[in-house]
Coordinates of C-alpha atoms (C1' of nucleotides) and ligand atoms in Angstrom, one line a residue:
Chain A
M1 CA 32.2 -18.2 17.1
I2 CA 30.9 -17.6 13.5
S3 CA 28.4 -14.9 13.3
D4 CA 24.9 -15.2 12.0
K5 CA 25.3 -12.2 9.8
T6 CA 28.6 -13.5 8.3
V7 CA 26.8 -16.7 7.3
A8 CA 24.0 -14.7 5.7
R9 CA 26.4 -12.7 3.7
L10 CA 28.5 -15.7 2.6
S11 CA 25.3 -17.2 1.2
V12 CA 24.8 -14.0 -0.8
Y13 CA 28.4 -14.0 -2.0
R14 CA 28.1 -17.6 -3.1
R15 CA 25.2 -16.8 -5.3
V16 CA 26.9 -13.8 -6.8
L17 CA 30.0 -15.9 -7.5
L18 CA 28.0 -18.6 -9.2
D19 CA 26.5 -15.9 -11.4
M20 CA 30.0 -14.7 -12.2
Q21 CA 31.2 -18.2 -13.0
D22 CA 28.3 -18.6 -15.4
A23 CA 29.3 -15.3 -17.0
G24 CA 32.8 -16.6 -17.5
Q25 CA 34.4 -14.2 -15.0
E26 CA 37.5 -15.7 -13.4
H27 CA 38.7 -13.2 -10.9
V28 CA 37.0 -10.7 -8.6
F29 CA 38.1 -8.0 -6.3
S30 CA 36.5 -7.5 -2.9
H31 CA 35.0 -4.1 -3.8
E32 CA 33.3 -5.7 -6.9
L33 CA 31.8 -8.6 -4.9
A34 CA 30.8 -6.0 -2.3
A35 CA 29.0 -3.9 -4.9
R36 CA 27.1 -6.9 -6.2
S37 CA 26.2 -8.1 -2.7
G38 CA 25.2 -4.8 -1.2
C39 CA 27.9 -4.5 1.4
T40 CA 31.4 -3.0 1.8
A41 CA 34.7 -4.3 0.6
A42 CA 36.1 -4.5 4.1
Q43 CA 33.1 -6.7 5.1
V44 CA 33.7 -9.0 2.2
R45 CA 37.4 -9.4 3.1
R46 CA 36.5 -10.1 6.8
D47 CA 33.8 -12.6 5.8
V48 CA 36.1 -14.4 3.3
M49 CA 38.7 -14.6 6.0
A50 CA 36.2 -16.7 8.0
T51 CA 36.1 -19.3 5.3
G52 CA 39.9 -19.7 5.4
Y53 CA 40.3 -18.7 1.7
T54 CA 43.0 -16.3 0.8
G55 CA 43.0 -14.2 -2.4
S56 CA 45.8 -12.6 -4.3
P57 CA 46.5 -8.9 -3.9
V58 CA 46.9 -8.7 -7.7
R59 CA 44.1 -10.7 -9.2
G60 CA 41.8 -10.5 -6.2
Y61 CA 39.9 -13.7 -5.5
D62 CA 39.6 -16.6 -7.9
V63 CA 35.9 -16.9 -8.6
A64 CA 35.7 -20.6 -8.8
A65 CA 38.0 -21.2 -5.8
L66 CA 36.3 -18.8 -3.5
A67 CA 32.9 -20.2 -4.5
G68 CA 34.3 -23.6 -3.6
S69 CA 35.6 -22.4 -0.3
I70 CA 32.3 -20.8 0.7
N71 CA 30.5 -24.0 -0.4
D72 CA 32.8 -26.1 1.8
F73 CA 32.3 -23.8 4.6
L74 CA 28.5 -23.4 4.4
F75 CA 27.7 -27.0 3.5
H76 CA 30.5 -28.8 5.3
S77 CA 28.2 -31.5 6.6
E78 CA 26.1 -34.0 4.6
A79 CA 23.0 -32.7 2.9
Q80 CA 20.4 -31.3 5.2
K81 CA 17.0 -32.7 4.4
V82 CA 14.1 -30.3 4.9
A83 CA 10.5 -30.9 5.9
L84 CA 7.7 -28.4 5.2
V85 CA 4.7 -28.2 7.5
G86 CA 1.6 -26.5 6.0
I87 CA 0.8 -26.9 2.4
G88 CA -1.2 -23.7 2.1
N89 CA -0.6 -20.7 -0.2
L90 CA 2.8 -20.0 1.1
G91 CA 3.8 -23.6 1.5
R92 CA 2.9 -24.3 -2.1
A93 CA 4.9 -21.3 -3.3
L94 CA 7.9 -22.7 -1.5
M95 CA 7.4 -26.1 -3.0
A96 CA 7.2 -24.6 -6.5
F97 CA 10.5 -22.9 -5.8
S98 CA 12.3 -26.0 -4.6
P99 CA 13.5 -27.3 -7.9
R100 CA 15.6 -24.1 -8.3
R101 CA 17.0 -24.5 -4.8
N102 CA 20.3 -25.8 -3.4
P103 CA 20.5 -29.6 -3.9
R104 CA 22.4 -29.7 -0.6
I105 CA 19.2 -28.6 1.1
P106 CA 16.5 -30.8 -0.5
L107 CA 12.9 -30.5 0.4
V108 CA 12.0 -34.2 1.0
A109 CA 8.6 -34.1 2.7
A110 CA 5.6 -31.9 3.3
F111 CA 2.8 -32.2 5.9
D112 CA -0.7 -30.9 6.3
N113 CA -3.7 -31.7 8.5
D114 CA -6.0 -31.2 5.5
A115 CA -6.7 -34.6 4.1
A116 CA -7.4 -33.1 0.7
K117 CA -3.9 -31.8 0.4
V118 CA -1.9 -34.9 1.2
N119 CA -0.9 -38.3 -0.2
R120 CA 0.4 -36.9 -3.4
V121 CA 3.6 -35.6 -4.9
I122 CA 4.1 -31.9 -5.6
H123 CA 7.2 -30.8 -7.5
G124 CA 8.9 -34.1 -6.5
C125 CA 8.1 -33.7 -2.8
R126 CA 5.8 -36.2 -1.1
C127 CA 3.0 -34.9 1.0
Y128 CA 1.9 -36.7 4.1
P129 CA -0.8 -36.3 6.7
V130 CA 0.6 -34.4 9.7
Q131 CA 0.0 -37.5 11.9
Q132 CA 3.0 -39.1 10.2
L133 CA 5.3 -36.2 10.9
E134 CA 7.4 -37.9 13.6
E135 CA 7.6 -41.1 11.7
V136 CA 8.8 -39.6 8.4
V137 CA 11.1 -37.0 10.0
E138 CA 12.8 -39.7 12.0
S139 CA 13.1 -42.3 9.3
E140 CA 14.3 -39.8 6.7
G141 CA 16.7 -38.2 9.1
I142 CA 15.3 -34.7 8.5
R143 CA 17.0 -32.0 10.5
V144 CA 15.5 -28.8 9.1
G145 CA 11.8 -27.8 9.3
I146 CA 9.8 -25.0 7.7
I147 CA 6.8 -23.9 9.6
A148 CA 4.1 -22.5 7.2
V149 CA 1.0 -23.2 9.3
P150 CA -1.3 -20.7 10.8
S151 CA 0.0 -18.9 13.9
A152 CA -2.2 -20.9 16.3
A153 CA -0.6 -24.2 15.2
A154 CA 3.0 -22.9 15.0
Q155 CA 4.2 -23.7 18.5
D156 CA 2.8 -27.2 18.5
T157 CA 4.3 -27.8 15.1
A158 CA 7.7 -26.6 16.3
R159 CA 7.5 -28.8 19.4
R160 CA 6.7 -31.9 17.3
L161 CA 9.5 -31.2 14.8
C162 CA 12.1 -30.7 17.5
R163 CA 11.0 -33.8 19.3
A164 CA 11.4 -35.7 16.1
G165 CA 15.0 -34.6 15.7
V166 CA 14.9 -31.3 13.8
V167 CA 17.6 -28.9 14.9
G168 CA 16.9 -26.0 12.5
L169 CA 13.7 -24.2 11.9
L170 CA 12.4 -21.5 9.5
N171 CA 9.3 -20.0 10.9
F172 CA 6.9 -18.1 8.6
A173 CA 4.1 -17.8 11.2
P174 CA 3.9 -14.3 12.8
T175 CA 4.4 -15.7 16.2
H176 CA 7.2 -16.2 18.6
V177 CA 7.9 -19.9 18.9
W178 CA 9.8 -21.4 21.8
V179 CA 12.4 -24.1 20.9
P180 CA 14.9 -26.0 23.0
P181 CA 18.2 -24.2 23.3
H182 CA 20.0 -26.6 20.9
V183 CA 17.7 -25.7 18.1
Y184 CA 18.4 -22.8 15.7
I185 CA 15.3 -20.9 14.7
E186 CA 15.0 -18.1 12.1
N187 CA 11.8 -16.1 11.9
L188 CA 10.7 -14.7 8.6
D189 CA 7.8 -12.5 9.5
L190 CA 6.5 -11.1 6.3
S191 CA 3.8 -8.9 7.8
M192 CA 6.3 -7.4 10.1
A193 CA 8.7 -6.7 7.3
L194 CA 6.0 -5.0 5.3
E195 CA 5.0 -2.9 8.3
K196 CA 8.6 -1.8 8.7
V197 CA 8.8 -0.8 5.0
A198 CA 5.5 1.1 5.3
F199 CA 6.8 2.9 8.4
F200 CA 10.0 4.1 6.8
A201 CA 8.1 4.9 3.6
G202 CA 5.8 7.1 5.7
L203 CA 8.8 8.9 7.2
R204 CA 10.4 9.5 3.9
A205 CA 7.4 11.0 2.2
P206 CA 5.3 12.5 5.0
Q207 CA 3.8 15.1 2.7
K208 CA 0.9 14.4 0.4
E209 CA 1.9 12.9 -2.9
I210 CA 2.1 15.4 -5.7
S211 CA 0.4 13.6 -8.7
S212 CA 2.5 13.3 -11.8
Chain B
M1 CA 17.1 8.4 15.0
I2 CA 14.7 5.5 15.4
S3 CA 16.3 2.2 14.9
D4 CA 15.3 -0.3 12.3
K5 CA 15.2 -3.1 14.9
T6 CA 13.1 -1.1 17.3
V7 CA 10.5 -0.6 14.6
A8 CA 10.5 -4.4 13.9
R9 CA 10.0 -5.2 17.5
L10 CA 7.3 -2.6 18.0
S11 CA 5.4 -4.3 15.1
V12 CA 5.7 -7.6 17.0
Y13 CA 4.5 -6.0 20.3
R14 CA 1.6 -4.5 18.6
R15 CA 0.4 -7.9 17.3
V16 CA 0.9 -9.5 20.7
L17 CA -1.0 -6.7 22.4
L18 CA -3.9 -7.1 20.0
D19 CA -4.0 -10.8 20.9
M20 CA -4.1 -9.9 24.6
Q21 CA -6.9 -7.4 24.0
D22 CA -8.9 -10.1 22.2
A23 CA -8.3 -12.3 25.2
G24 CA -9.6 -9.6 27.5
Q25 CA -6.3 -8.9 29.2
E26 CA -6.1 -5.3 30.4
H27 CA -2.6 -4.9 31.8
V28 CA 0.8 -6.3 30.9
F29 CA 4.3 -6.2 32.5
S30 CA 7.3 -5.7 30.3
H31 CA 8.7 -9.1 31.1
E32 CA 5.4 -10.7 30.0
L33 CA 5.3 -8.8 26.7
A34 CA 9.0 -9.7 26.3
A35 CA 8.3 -13.4 26.8
R36 CA 5.5 -13.4 24.2
S37 CA 7.6 -11.5 21.8
G38 CA 10.9 -13.3 22.1
C39 CA 13.0 -10.6 23.6
T40 CA 14.0 -9.2 27.0
A41 CA 12.1 -7.0 29.4
A42 CA 14.7 -4.2 29.2
Q43 CA 14.4 -4.2 25.4
V44 CA 10.6 -3.9 25.7
R45 CA 10.9 -0.9 28.1
R46 CA 13.4 0.8 25.8
D47 CA 11.3 0.3 22.8
V48 CA 8.1 1.5 24.5
M49 CA 10.0 4.6 25.6
A50 CA 10.5 5.4 21.9
T51 CA 6.8 5.6 21.3
G52 CA 6.5 8.1 24.2
Y53 CA 4.1 5.9 26.2
T54 CA 4.6 5.5 29.9
G55 CA 3.4 2.6 32.0
S56 CA 2.7 2.4 35.7
P57 CA 5.2 0.6 37.9
V58 CA 2.3 -1.1 39.6
R59 CA 0.0 -2.3 36.9
G60 CA 2.6 -2.3 34.1
Y61 CA 1.3 -1.1 30.7
D62 CA -2.3 -0.7 29.9
V63 CA -2.8 -3.1 27.0
A64 CA -5.2 -1.0 25.0
A65 CA -3.4 2.3 25.5
L66 CA 0.0 0.8 24.6
A67 CA -1.4 -0.8 21.5
G68 CA -2.8 2.6 20.6
S69 CA 0.5 4.3 21.2
I70 CA 2.4 1.9 19.1
N71 CA -0.3 2.2 16.4
D72 CA 0.1 6.0 16.4
F73 CA 3.8 5.7 16.3
L74 CA 4.0 3.1 13.5
F75 CA 1.2 4.4 11.4
H76 CA 1.4 8.1 12.0
S77 CA 1.0 9.1 8.4
E78 CA -2.0 8.3 6.2
A79 CA -2.4 4.7 4.9
Q80 CA 0.5 3.5 2.8
K81 CA -0.8 2.0 -0.4
V82 CA 1.1 -1.0 -1.7
A83 CA 1.7 -2.4 -5.2
L84 CA 2.8 -5.9 -5.9
V85 CA 4.9 -6.7 -9.0
G86 CA 5.0 -10.3 -10.1
I87 CA 1.9 -12.4 -9.8
G88 CA 3.7 -15.7 -9.6
N89 CA 3.6 -18.4 -6.9
L90 CA 4.9 -16.1 -4.2
G91 CA 2.9 -13.1 -5.4
R92 CA -0.3 -15.0 -5.3
A93 CA 0.4 -16.3 -1.8
L94 CA 0.9 -12.7 -0.7
M95 CA -2.3 -11.6 -2.3
A96 CA -4.2 -14.5 -0.6
F97 CA -2.8 -13.3 2.7
S98 CA -3.8 -9.6 2.2
P99 CA -7.3 -9.8 3.6
R100 CA -5.8 -10.7 7.0
R101 CA -3.4 -7.8 6.7
N102 CA -3.2 -4.4 8.3
P103 CA -5.8 -2.1 6.7
R104 CA -3.3 0.8 7.1
I105 CA -1.2 -1.0 4.5
P106 CA -3.6 -2.0 1.8
L107 CA -2.5 -3.9 -1.3
V108 CA -4.2 -1.9 -4.0
A109 CA -2.6 -3.0 -7.3
A110 CA -0.7 -5.9 -8.7
F111 CA 1.3 -6.1 -12.0
D112 CA 2.7 -8.8 -14.2
N113 CA 4.1 -9.0 -17.7
D114 CA 2.2 -12.2 -18.4
A115 CA -1.0 -11.2 -20.2
A116 CA -2.8 -14.3 -18.9
K117 CA -2.4 -13.1 -15.3
V118 CA -3.7 -9.6 -15.5
N119 CA -6.9 -7.6 -16.1
R120 CA -8.8 -9.3 -13.3
V121 CA -9.3 -9.0 -9.6
I122 CA -7.7 -11.4 -7.1
H123 CA -8.8 -11.1 -3.4
G124 CA -10.0 -7.6 -4.0
C125 CA -6.8 -6.4 -5.7
R126 CA -6.8 -5.3 -9.3
C127 CA -4.2 -6.9 -11.6
Y128 CA -2.7 -4.7 -14.4
P129 CA -0.2 -5.4 -17.2
V130 CA 3.2 -4.2 -16.1
Q131 CA 3.1 -1.5 -18.8
Q132 CA 0.6 0.4 -16.7
L133 CA 2.9 0.4 -13.6
E134 CA 3.9 4.0 -13.7
E135 CA 0.4 5.2 -14.5
V136 CA -1.3 3.3 -11.8
V137 CA 1.3 3.9 -9.1
E138 CA 1.2 7.6 -9.7
S139 CA -2.5 8.0 -10.0
E140 CA -3.2 5.9 -6.9
G141 CA -0.4 7.6 -4.9
I142 CA 1.2 4.3 -4.1
R143 CA 4.4 4.6 -2.0
V144 CA 5.3 1.0 -1.2
G145 CA 6.3 -1.7 -3.6
I146 CA 6.7 -5.5 -3.3
I147 CA 9.1 -7.1 -5.8
A148 CA 8.1 -10.7 -6.5
V149 CA 9.5 -11.1 -10.0
P150 CA 12.5 -13.2 -11.0
S151 CA 15.9 -11.9 -10.1
A152 CA 16.7 -10.9 -13.6
A153 CA 13.8 -8.4 -13.6
A154 CA 14.2 -7.2 -10.1
Q155 CA 16.5 -4.2 -10.6
D156 CA 14.5 -2.8 -13.5
T157 CA 11.2 -3.3 -11.5
A158 CA 12.8 -1.4 -8.6
R159 CA 13.9 1.4 -10.9
R160 CA 10.4 1.8 -12.4
L161 CA 8.7 1.8 -9.0
C162 CA 11.1 4.4 -7.6
R163 CA 10.7 6.6 -10.6
A164 CA 6.9 6.4 -10.2
G165 CA 7.1 7.7 -6.6
V166 CA 7.6 4.6 -4.4
V167 CA 9.7 5.2 -1.4
G168 CA 9.6 1.8 0.3
L169 CA 10.4 -1.6 -1.2
L170 CA 10.1 -5.1 0.0
N171 CA 12.3 -7.3 -2.3
F172 CA 11.8 -11.1 -2.5
A173 CA 14.2 -11.6 -5.4
P174 CA 17.5 -13.1 -4.2
T175 CA 19.4 -10.2 -5.7
H176 CA 20.9 -7.0 -4.4
V177 CA 18.9 -4.1 -5.8
W178 CA 20.2 -0.5 -6.0
V179 CA 17.7 2.2 -5.1
P180 CA 18.0 6.0 -4.7
P181 CA 19.2 7.0 -1.2
H182 CA 15.8 8.3 -0.2
V183 CA 14.1 4.9 -0.8
Y184 CA 14.0 2.4 2.0
I185 CA 14.5 -1.2 0.9
E186 CA 14.1 -4.4 2.9
N187 CA 15.3 -7.7 1.4
L188 CA 13.6 -10.9 2.3
D189 CA 15.8 -13.5 0.8
L190 CA 14.1 -16.8 1.6
S191 CA 16.8 -19.0 0.0
M192 CA 19.4 -17.2 2.1
A193 CA 17.4 -17.7 5.2
L194 CA 17.1 -21.4 4.5
E195 CA 20.8 -21.7 3.9
K196 CA 21.5 -20.1 7.2
V197 CA 19.2 -22.4 9.0
A198 CA 20.7 -25.4 7.2
F199 CA 24.2 -24.2 8.2
F200 CA 23.4 -23.9 11.9
A201 CA 21.5 -27.2 11.8
G202 CA 24.6 -28.8 10.4
L203 CA 26.7 -27.3 13.2
R204 CA 24.4 -28.5 15.9
A205 CA 24.0 -32.1 14.7
P206 CA 27.3 -32.8 12.9
Q207 CA 27.1 -36.5 13.8
K208 CA 25.1 -39.0 11.8
E209 CA 21.4 -39.2 12.8
I210 CA 20.7 -42.1 15.0
S211 CA 17.4 -43.5 13.6
S212 CA 14.5 -43.8 16.1
Chain C
dT1 C1' 66.5 -3.6 -11.1
dA2 C1' 64.2 -0.1 -8.7
dG3 C1' 60.0 2.1 -8.2
dT4 C1' 55.1 2.4 -8.1
dC5 C1' 50.6 0.8 -8.0
dT6 C1' 46.7 -1.5 -6.1
dC7 C1' 45.0 -5.0 -3.8
dT8 C1' 44.6 -8.3 0.3
dG9 C1' 44.7 -9.5 5.4
dT10 C1' 44.1 -7.8 9.8
dG11 C1' 45.0 -5.1 14.3
dA12 C1' 42.8 -1.2 16.2
dA13 C1' 39.2 2.1 16.6
dA14 C1' 34.5 3.6 16.2
dC15 C1' 29.9 2.7 16.4
dG16 C1' 25.4 1.0 17.6
dA17 C1' 22.5 -2.0 20.1
dA18 C1' 21.6 -4.9 24.1
dT19 C1' 22.0 -5.4 28.9
dC20 C1' 22.8 -4.0 33.5
dA21 C1' 21.6 -1.8 37.5
dC22 C1' 19.4 1.2 40.3
dA23 C1' 16.6 5.5 41.6
dG24 C1' 12.0 6.7 42.0
dC25 C1' 7.4 5.7 42.9
dG26 C1' 2.7 4.1 43.9
dT27 C1' 0.4 0.4 46.3
dG28 C1' -0.9 -2.8 49.7
dA29 C1' 0.0 -4.7 54.2
dA30 C1' 0.5 -4.1 59.1
Chain D
dT1 C1' 1.4 6.0 59.2
dT2 C1' 5.3 3.5 58.0
dC3 C1' 7.5 -0.2 55.6
dA4 C1' 8.5 -3.4 52.0
dC5 C1' 7.8 -4.7 47.5
dG6 C1' 8.0 -4.9 42.5
dC7 C1' 7.8 -2.6 38.5
dT8 C1' 9.1 1.3 35.3
dG9 C1' 12.3 4.7 33.1
dT10 C1' 16.9 5.5 32.1
dG11 C1' 22.1 6.6 32.7
dA12 C1' 26.0 3.7 32.4
dT13 C1' 28.2 -0.2 30.7
dT14 C1' 29.1 -4.1 27.9
dC15 C1' 29.1 -6.6 23.9
dG16 C1' 29.2 -7.6 19.0
dT17 C1' 29.8 -5.8 14.5
dT18 C1' 31.5 -2.6 11.2
dT19 C1' 34.7 0.4 9.5
dC20 C1' 39.3 2.4 9.3
dA21 C1' 43.9 2.3 8.1
dC22 C1' 48.0 0.5 6.9
dA23 C1' 51.7 -3.1 6.4
dG24 C1' 53.0 -6.5 3.1
dA25 C1' 53.3 -8.5 -1.5
dG26 C1' 53.1 -9.6 -6.4
dA27 C1' 53.1 -7.5 -11.0
dC28 C1' 54.0 -4.1 -14.3
dT29 C1' 56.8 -0.1 -16.0
dA30 C1' 60.8 2.2 -17.3
Ligands
LIG301 N1 0.7 -16.3 2.5 C1 1.4 -15.3 2.8 O1 1.8 -14.5 2.0 C2 1.8 -15.1 4.2 C3 2.3 -13.8 4.6 C4 2.8 -13.6 5.9 C5 2.7 -14.7 6.8 N2 2.2 -15.8 6.4 C6 2.1 -16.9 7.4 O2 2.5 -18.1 6.9 C7 1.7 -19.2 7.4 C8 1.0 -19.9 6.3 O3 0.4 -19.0 5.5 P1 -0.5 -19.4 4.3 O4 -0.9 -18.2 3.5 O5 0.1 -20.5 3.5 O6 -1.8 -20.0 5.0 P2 -2.9 -21.1 4.5 O7 -4.1 -21.0 5.4 O8 -3.0 -20.9 3.1 O9 -2.1 -22.4 4.8 C9 -2.0 -23.0 6.0 C10 -1.9 -24.5 5.8 O10 -1.6 -25.2 7.1 C11 -2.5 -26.3 7.2 N3 -2.5 -26.5 8.7 C12 -3.3 -25.9 9.6 N4 -3.1 -26.4 10.8 C13 -2.2 -27.4 10.7 C14 -1.5 -28.2 11.6 N5 -1.8 -28.2 12.9 N6 -0.7 -29.1 11.1 C15 -0.4 -29.2 9.8 N7 -0.9 -28.3 8.9 C16 -1.8 -27.5 9.3 C17 -3.8 -25.9 6.6 O11 -4.4 -27.1 6.2 C18 -3.3 -25.1 5.4 O12 -3.0 -26.0 4.3 C19 0.7 -18.5 8.4 O13 1.2 -18.5 9.7 C20 0.7 -17.1 7.9 O14 0.4 -16.2 8.9 C21 1.8 -16.1 5.2
LIG302 N1 8.3 -19.0 -4.5 C1 9.2 -19.0 -3.5 O1 9.0 -19.7 -2.6 C2 10.4 -18.2 -3.5 C3 11.4 -18.5 -2.6 C4 12.5 -17.7 -2.6 C5 12.6 -16.6 -3.5 N2 11.6 -16.4 -4.4 C6 11.8 -15.3 -5.3 O2 10.6 -14.6 -5.4 C7 10.5 -14.1 -6.8 C8 9.2 -14.7 -7.3 O3 9.1 -16.0 -7.1 P1 7.9 -16.9 -7.7 O4 8.1 -18.2 -7.2 O5 6.7 -16.2 -7.5 O6 8.3 -16.9 -9.3 P2 7.3 -17.1 -10.5 O7 8.1 -17.5 -11.6 O8 6.2 -18.1 -10.0 O9 6.6 -15.7 -10.6 C9 7.3 -14.7 -11.2 C10 6.2 -13.8 -11.9 O10 6.8 -12.6 -12.3 C11 6.3 -12.3 -13.6 N3 7.3 -11.5 -14.3 C12 8.5 -11.8 -14.9 N4 9.1 -10.8 -15.3 C13 8.4 -9.7 -15.1 C14 8.6 -8.3 -15.3 N5 9.6 -7.8 -15.9 N6 7.6 -7.5 -14.9 C15 6.5 -8.0 -14.2 N7 6.3 -9.3 -14.0 C16 7.2 -10.1 -14.4 C17 6.1 -13.6 -14.3 O11 5.1 -13.5 -15.3 C18 5.6 -14.4 -13.1 O12 4.2 -14.3 -13.0 C19 11.7 -14.7 -7.5 O13 12.7 -13.7 -7.6 C20 12.1 -15.8 -6.7 O14 13.5 -16.0 -6.8 C21 10.5 -17.2 -4.4

DNA sequence: TAGTCTCTGTGAAACGAATCACAGCGTGAA
DNA sequence: TTCACGCTGTGATTCGTTTCACAGAGACTA
């Protein structure tokens, strides 16, 4: 019923609105929000409609109220605890970022199969051996998993997370991962994204670079 | 003319085909490639059509030949050199990953405004003070940029990169960045992706978790 | 108080991408 | 030599999303 892309944009609007709030701005028009979010005014209005909020034709949207409405819409349920699997280069970067993250989506546990990386706390997040994955995910009630293990281990990691009760996955491994139909999975394939950029860059400047 | 999404999928097919080649597989049917890439057989056939390759109704596609055709299609131009701006947690993870990356898209320079992080070589990539950005990008003929700086610095970084001749950008900062119309930009907003996963996870398991 | 302005909310239209469906074909079996 | 099969390539169709376009409404002006 509610589209994937609308949710993505609402998340962007929310961040922009919080910035506006910090800057003391009280009202915002759809075209303004659109410009700061990289989409069109009509799209903003459609998306806002989905949250049930209604603005005023004169003042536009009330920044605080719209931010609140989007918050209620996006984070309607209780906080969604997150587990990270794979404390490698990427995993550690994600952990370093977590303090700045949304408190409604706390990173509560990390797992690795390398004994040297576990049984400690990084940025407030406890690191466990991967053998304890099921136990910790179930006892903590974790519902979201981040896969940051090598491709070869991705499918098995996904399977274990889903069995343990996870219903949302963020997969960084450049591999297609099968999950049960009730599980939502989002793939963030960085290499693919870079190849895409390189492809279009190649199209846009097919001639040799003219130096300075 | 050629769609964004088709390019993305071709990049995935390419990787799958290379795996198949390593495994000694010589032929592949569209439905098989589809299953391993997470899409449908019809989609595979349409996308393959775009590369100009034609398979045989009996054997399907020749793995090596199709991989070659996709390669030619995606990397038709000379190698696209890449610059990374922001040698922070994420930037370092990307650098660590670069040896495993496509040699047609080499990471040749990295920049940071923190003097402690520059004037050295990390994983074969030279790190420069950000003041030298224009100079290095122009002299090396770099056409692709990766933005891994804090949001506040993203727009200015993009502007500098574009001025210096970059025509493709991969942006990790959770901010909308304006670029000239001839520049292709791809945003990888990890926080947004996680919020999306958390949202759908919340929808799929709205009831309280039943422990063990 | 009437008029004008600009914005929202939203039905309708346009667009683009995914899917369907089938003709065409080479192969292997009988 | 003929038939049946299963796959590719692709026109036609369906589906979801974006964009258009305008009615409706509050505020400000004169
Ligand atoms: N680093 C990047 O910039 C980058 C870019 C694109 C894609 N990726 C992908 O992200 C994933 C992680 O990348 P990385 O750079 O962090 O790799 P990495 O090798 O640094 O880290 C992988 C971690 O996973 C752990 N691990 C391996 N098998 C495991 C298992 N079965 N269970 C639990 N833990 C296990 C390893 O001990 C290691 O700590 C890979 O799939 C990689 O392809 C990374
Ligand atoms: N680390 C993550 O997992 C993660 C997740 C989501 C988003 N991001 C985004 O990616 C970006 C980088 O994240 P990070 O974790 O690596 O941050 P970080 O703070 O670790 O690194 C940022 C780096 O950029 C450098 N820098 C700052 N201003 C600069 C400028 N004007 N020019 C050149 N260099 C400059 C800093 O010196 C630092 O080395 C941020 O925008 C962040 O929001 C990161």
